[in-house]
Short mmCIF file of C-alpha atoms and ligand atoms in Angstrom, two decimals:
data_model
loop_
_atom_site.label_atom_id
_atom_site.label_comp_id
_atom_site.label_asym_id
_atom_site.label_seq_id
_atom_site.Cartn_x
_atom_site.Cartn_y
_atom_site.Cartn_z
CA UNK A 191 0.00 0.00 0.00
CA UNK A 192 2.52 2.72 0.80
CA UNK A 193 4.97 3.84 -1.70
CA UNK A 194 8.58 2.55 -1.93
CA UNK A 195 10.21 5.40 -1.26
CA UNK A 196 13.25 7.14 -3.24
CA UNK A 197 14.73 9.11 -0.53
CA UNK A 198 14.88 9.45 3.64
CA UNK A 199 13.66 13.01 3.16
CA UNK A 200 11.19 15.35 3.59
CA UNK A 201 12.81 18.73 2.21
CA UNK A 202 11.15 22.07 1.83
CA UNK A 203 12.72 25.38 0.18
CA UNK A 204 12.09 28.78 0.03
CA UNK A 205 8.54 28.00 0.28
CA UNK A 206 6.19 30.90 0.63
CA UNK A 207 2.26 31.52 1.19
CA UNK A 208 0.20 34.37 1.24
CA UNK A 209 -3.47 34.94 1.73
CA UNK A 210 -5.30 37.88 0.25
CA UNK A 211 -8.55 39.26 1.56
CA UNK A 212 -9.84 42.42 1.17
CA UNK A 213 -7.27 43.72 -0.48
CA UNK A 214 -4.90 42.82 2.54
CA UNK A 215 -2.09 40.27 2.57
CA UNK A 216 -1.35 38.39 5.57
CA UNK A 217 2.40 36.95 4.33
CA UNK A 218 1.74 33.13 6.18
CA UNK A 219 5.00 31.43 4.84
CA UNK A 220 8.49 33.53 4.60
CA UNK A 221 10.74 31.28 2.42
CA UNK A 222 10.30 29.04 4.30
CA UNK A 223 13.25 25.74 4.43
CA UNK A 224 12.03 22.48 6.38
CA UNK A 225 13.83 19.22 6.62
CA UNK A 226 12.64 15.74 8.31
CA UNK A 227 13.78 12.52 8.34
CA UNK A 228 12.14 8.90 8.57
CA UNK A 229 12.73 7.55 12.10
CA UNK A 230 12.59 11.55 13.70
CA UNK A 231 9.64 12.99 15.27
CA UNK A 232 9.71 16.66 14.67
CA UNK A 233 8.08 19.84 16.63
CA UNK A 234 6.82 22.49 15.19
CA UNK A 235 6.10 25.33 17.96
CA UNK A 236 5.41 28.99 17.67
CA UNK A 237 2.87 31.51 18.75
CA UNK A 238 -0.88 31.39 17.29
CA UNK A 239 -0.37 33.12 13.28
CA UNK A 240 2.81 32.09 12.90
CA UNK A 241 2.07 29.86 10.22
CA UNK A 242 2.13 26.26 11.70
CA UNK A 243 -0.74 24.80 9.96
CA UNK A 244 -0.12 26.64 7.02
CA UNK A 245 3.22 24.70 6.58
CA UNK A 246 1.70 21.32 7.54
CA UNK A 247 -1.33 21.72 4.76
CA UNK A 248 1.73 22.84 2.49
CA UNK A 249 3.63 19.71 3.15
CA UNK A 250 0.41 17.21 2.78
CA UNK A 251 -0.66 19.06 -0.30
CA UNK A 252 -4.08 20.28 1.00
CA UNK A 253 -2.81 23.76 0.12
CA UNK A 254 -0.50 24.74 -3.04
CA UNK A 255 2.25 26.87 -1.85
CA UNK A 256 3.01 30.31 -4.20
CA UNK A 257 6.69 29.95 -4.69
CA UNK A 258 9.61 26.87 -3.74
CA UNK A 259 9.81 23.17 -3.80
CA UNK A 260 8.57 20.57 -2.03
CA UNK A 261 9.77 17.16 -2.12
CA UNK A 262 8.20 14.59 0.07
CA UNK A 263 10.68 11.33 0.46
CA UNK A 264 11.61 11.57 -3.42
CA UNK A 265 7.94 12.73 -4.40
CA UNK A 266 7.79 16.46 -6.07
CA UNK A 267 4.70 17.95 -4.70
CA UNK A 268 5.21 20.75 -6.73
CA UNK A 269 4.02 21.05 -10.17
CA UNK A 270 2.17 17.38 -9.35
CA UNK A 271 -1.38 17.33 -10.60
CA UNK A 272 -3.35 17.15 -8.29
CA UNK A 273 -4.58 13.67 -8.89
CA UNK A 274 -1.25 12.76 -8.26
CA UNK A 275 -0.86 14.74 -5.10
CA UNK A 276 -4.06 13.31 -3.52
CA UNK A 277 -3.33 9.74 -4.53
CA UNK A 278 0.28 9.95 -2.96
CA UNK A 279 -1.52 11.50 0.09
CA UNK A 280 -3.72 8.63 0.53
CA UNK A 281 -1.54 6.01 0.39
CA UNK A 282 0.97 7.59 2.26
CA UNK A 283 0.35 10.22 4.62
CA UNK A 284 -2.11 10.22 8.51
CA UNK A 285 -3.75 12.78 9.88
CA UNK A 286 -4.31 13.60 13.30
CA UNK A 287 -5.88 16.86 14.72
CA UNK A 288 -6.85 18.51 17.91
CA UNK A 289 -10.48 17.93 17.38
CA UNK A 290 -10.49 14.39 16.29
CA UNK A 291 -12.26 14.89 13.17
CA UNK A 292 -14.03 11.10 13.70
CA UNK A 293 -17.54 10.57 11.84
CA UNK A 294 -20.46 10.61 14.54
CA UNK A 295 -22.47 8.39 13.03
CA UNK A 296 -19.89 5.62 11.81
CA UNK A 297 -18.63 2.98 14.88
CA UNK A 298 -14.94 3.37 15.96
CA UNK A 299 -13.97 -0.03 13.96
CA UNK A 300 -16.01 2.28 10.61
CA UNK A 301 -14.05 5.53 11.48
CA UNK A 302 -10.63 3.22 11.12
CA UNK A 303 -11.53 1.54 7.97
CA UNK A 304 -11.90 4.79 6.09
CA UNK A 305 -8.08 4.57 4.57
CA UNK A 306 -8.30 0.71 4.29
CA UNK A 307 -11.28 1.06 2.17
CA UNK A 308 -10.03 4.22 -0.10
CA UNK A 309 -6.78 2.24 -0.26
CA UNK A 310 -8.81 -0.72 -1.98
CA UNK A 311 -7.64 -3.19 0.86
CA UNK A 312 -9.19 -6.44 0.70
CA UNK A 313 -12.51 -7.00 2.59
CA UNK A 314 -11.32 -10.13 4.45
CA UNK A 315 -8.11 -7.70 5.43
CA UNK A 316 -10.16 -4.96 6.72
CA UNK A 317 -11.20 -6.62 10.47
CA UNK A 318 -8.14 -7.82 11.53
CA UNK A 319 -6.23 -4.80 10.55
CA UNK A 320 -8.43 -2.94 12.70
CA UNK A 321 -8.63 -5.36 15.56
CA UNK A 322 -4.54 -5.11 15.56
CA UNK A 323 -4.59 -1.24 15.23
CA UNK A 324 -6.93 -0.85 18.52
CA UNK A 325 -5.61 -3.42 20.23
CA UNK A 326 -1.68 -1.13 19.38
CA UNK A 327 -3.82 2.11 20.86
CA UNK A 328 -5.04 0.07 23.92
CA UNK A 329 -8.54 0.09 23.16
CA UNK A 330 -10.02 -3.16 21.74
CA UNK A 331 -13.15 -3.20 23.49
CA UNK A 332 -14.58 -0.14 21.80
CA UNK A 333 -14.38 -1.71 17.81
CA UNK A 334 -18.33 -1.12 17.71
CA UNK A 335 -18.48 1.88 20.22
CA UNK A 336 -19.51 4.98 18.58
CA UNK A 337 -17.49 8.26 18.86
CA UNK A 338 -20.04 10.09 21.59
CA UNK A 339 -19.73 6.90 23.72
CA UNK A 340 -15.76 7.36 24.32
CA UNK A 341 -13.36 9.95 26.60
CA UNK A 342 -11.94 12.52 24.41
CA UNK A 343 -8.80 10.49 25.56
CA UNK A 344 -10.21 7.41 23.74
CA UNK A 345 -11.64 9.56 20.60
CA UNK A 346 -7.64 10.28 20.38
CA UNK A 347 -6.42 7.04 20.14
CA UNK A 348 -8.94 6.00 17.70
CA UNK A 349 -8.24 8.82 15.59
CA UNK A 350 -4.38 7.60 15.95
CA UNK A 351 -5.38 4.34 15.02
CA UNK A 352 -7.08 5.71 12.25
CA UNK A 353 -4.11 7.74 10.88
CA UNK A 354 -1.57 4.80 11.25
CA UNK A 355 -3.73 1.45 10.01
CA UNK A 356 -2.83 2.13 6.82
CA UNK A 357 1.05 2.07 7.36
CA UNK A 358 1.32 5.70 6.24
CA UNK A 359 5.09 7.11 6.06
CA UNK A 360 3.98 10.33 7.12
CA UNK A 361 2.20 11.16 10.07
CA UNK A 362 0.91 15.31 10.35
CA UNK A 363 -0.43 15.83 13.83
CA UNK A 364 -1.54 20.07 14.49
CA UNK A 365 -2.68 19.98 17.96
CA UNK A 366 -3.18 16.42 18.97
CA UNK A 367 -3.00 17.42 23.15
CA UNK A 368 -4.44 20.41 23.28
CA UNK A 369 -7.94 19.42 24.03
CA UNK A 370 -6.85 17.19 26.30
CA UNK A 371 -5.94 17.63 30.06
CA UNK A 372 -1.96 16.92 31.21
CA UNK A 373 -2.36 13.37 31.89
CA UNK A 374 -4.45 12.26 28.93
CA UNK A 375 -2.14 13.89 26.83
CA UNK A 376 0.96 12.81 27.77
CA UNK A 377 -0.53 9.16 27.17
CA UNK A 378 -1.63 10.47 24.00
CA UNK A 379 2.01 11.76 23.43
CA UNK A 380 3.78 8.23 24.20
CA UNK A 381 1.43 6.49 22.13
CA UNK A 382 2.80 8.56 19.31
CA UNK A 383 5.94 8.12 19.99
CA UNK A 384 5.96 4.48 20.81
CA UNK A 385 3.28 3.56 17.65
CA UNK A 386 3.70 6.13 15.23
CA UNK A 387 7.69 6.22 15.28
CA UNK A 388 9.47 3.45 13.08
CA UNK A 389 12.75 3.46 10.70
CA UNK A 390 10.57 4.09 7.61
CA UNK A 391 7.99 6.73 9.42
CA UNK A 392 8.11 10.70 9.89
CA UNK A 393 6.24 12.44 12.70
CA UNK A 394 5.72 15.95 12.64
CA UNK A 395 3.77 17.63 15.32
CA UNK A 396 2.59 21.20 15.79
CA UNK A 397 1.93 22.54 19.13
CA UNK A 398 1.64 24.80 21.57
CA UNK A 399 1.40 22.30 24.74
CA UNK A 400 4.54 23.27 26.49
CA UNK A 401 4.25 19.88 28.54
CA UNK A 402 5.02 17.59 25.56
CA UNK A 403 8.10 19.61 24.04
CA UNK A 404 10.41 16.67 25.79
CA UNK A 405 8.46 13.74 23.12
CA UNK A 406 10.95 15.62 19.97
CA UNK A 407 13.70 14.41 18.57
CA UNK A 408 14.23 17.60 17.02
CA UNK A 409 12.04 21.23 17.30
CA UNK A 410 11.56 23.77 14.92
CA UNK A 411 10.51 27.50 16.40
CA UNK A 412 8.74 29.37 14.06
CA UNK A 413 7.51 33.12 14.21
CA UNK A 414 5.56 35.39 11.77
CA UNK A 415 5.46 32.84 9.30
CA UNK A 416 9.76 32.16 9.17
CA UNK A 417 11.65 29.26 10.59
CA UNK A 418 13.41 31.42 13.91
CA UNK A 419 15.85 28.61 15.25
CA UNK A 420 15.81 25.01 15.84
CA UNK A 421 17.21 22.45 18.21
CA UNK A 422 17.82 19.12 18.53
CA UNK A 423 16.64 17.49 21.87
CA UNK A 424 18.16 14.80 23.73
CA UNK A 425 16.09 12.36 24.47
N1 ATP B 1285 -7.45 30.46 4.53
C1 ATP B 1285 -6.90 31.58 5.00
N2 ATP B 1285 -7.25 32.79 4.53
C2 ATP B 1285 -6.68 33.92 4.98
N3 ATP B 1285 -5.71 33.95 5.92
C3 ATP B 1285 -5.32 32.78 6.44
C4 ATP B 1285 -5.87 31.52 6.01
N4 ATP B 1285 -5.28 30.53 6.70
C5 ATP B 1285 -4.39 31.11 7.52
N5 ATP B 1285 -4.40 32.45 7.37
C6 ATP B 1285 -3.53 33.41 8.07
O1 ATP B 1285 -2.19 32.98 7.94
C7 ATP B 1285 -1.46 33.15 9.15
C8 ATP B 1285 -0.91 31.81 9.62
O2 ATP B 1285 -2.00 30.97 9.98
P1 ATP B 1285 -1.82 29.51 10.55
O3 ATP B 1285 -3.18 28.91 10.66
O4 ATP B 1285 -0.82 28.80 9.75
O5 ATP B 1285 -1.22 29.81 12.01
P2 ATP B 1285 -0.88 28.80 13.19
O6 ATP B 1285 0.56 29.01 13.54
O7 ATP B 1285 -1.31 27.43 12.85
O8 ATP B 1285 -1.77 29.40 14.38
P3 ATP B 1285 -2.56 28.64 15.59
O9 ATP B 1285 -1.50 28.29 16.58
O10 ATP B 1285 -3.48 29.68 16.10
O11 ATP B 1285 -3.26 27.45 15.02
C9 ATP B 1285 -2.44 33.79 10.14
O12 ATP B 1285 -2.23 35.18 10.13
C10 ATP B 1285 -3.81 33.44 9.56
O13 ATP B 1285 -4.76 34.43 9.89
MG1 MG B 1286 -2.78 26.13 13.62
#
């Protein structure tokens, strides 16, 4: 299902964004340069405009930057059709968001076969994928729960089961704590780093949540839409 990748590397450069609206241009992305690595999970922190999202919807191709390259583990978002881009995406990038994003009405075992099924995995596949996945997140018991029934803790870690049972090489996480309280996410936090980190997998997570700065390998500061400074954490 995922691609066989050419290259190690996630590089951006010199990538900018702006957004116009009425008649005033907020200047999201500076020339902008990014670089991650499979096996590295990556933070990207800065204060509320500085462009965060912007860069992760940049690097998964939900948003077409103006100007630079980007080149996604030997794949050249730029000047892809977009066919391309969202077939590349589906087979090989997760989401995970602040909010969830899970589909009231489907169960939690429904929610996690979404990228199975647009991935054209085989029927017979699809159960015991899923079984495996939330058993990984801790959660078995809840394969026919639906959404409203679980802790925003638990919607979490199906969501993260969600992004991952596909075997993505590219997991985008913009917020995945912050509408949790310490504890939850800290949990939240190691399963990401224990699940979602392997030798052919890229983490990147944007945050504000102070507490879970120490689950980096590496974090990126960025202000007013430019990459400030960045430092490598020992872990
Ligand atoms: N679709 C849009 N149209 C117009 N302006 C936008 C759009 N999306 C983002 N912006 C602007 O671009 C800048 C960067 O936004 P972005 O969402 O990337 O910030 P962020 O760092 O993720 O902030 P937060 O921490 O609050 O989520 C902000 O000034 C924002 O208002
Ligand atoms: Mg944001």
């Amino acid at each position: 299902m995922p691609d066989q990748l050419e290259s190690k590397e996630l590089k951006i450069t010199a990538v900018t964004k702006n957004f116009s609206q009425g008649g005033e241009v907020t200047h999201a992305l500076r020339s902008v340069d990014f670089q991650a690595r499979l096996g590295e999970l990556v933070m990207i922190v800065g204060p509320s405009g500085s462009g965060k999202t912007t860069l992760l919807s940049v690097i998964a191709g939900t948003l077409s930057a103006d100007m630079g390259t980007i080149d996604l583990f030997g794949f050249t978002l730029s000047g892809a059709k977009s066919s391309a881009i969202t077939s590349f995406r589906k087979r090989n990038i997760g989401f995970i968001f602040q909010q969830f994003h899970l589909i009231p009405t489907l169960t939690c075992a429904e929610n996690i076969s979404i990228p199975l099924i647009l991935n054209g995995v085989a029927p017979e596949e699809i159960k015991p994928r899923i079984k495996e996945v939330l058993s990984e997140v801790g959660i078995e018991e809840k394969y026919n729960a639906f959404p409203k029934q679980l802790s925003g803790g638990q919607q979490q870690r199906v969501a993260i089961a969600r992004a991952l049972v596909h075997h993505p090489h590219l997991i985008i996480c913009d917020e995945p704590t912050s509408a949790l309280d310490a504890e939850t996410g800290s949990n939240i936090m190691e399963i990401i780093r224990h699940l979602a980190i392997a030798k052919d997998r890229c983490v990147i997570v944007v945050t504000h949540d102070a507490r879970i700065f120490k689950y980096a390998d590496r974090t990126v500061n960025m202000d007013d839409g430019r990459i400030r400074s960045e430092e490598k954490n020992h872990r």
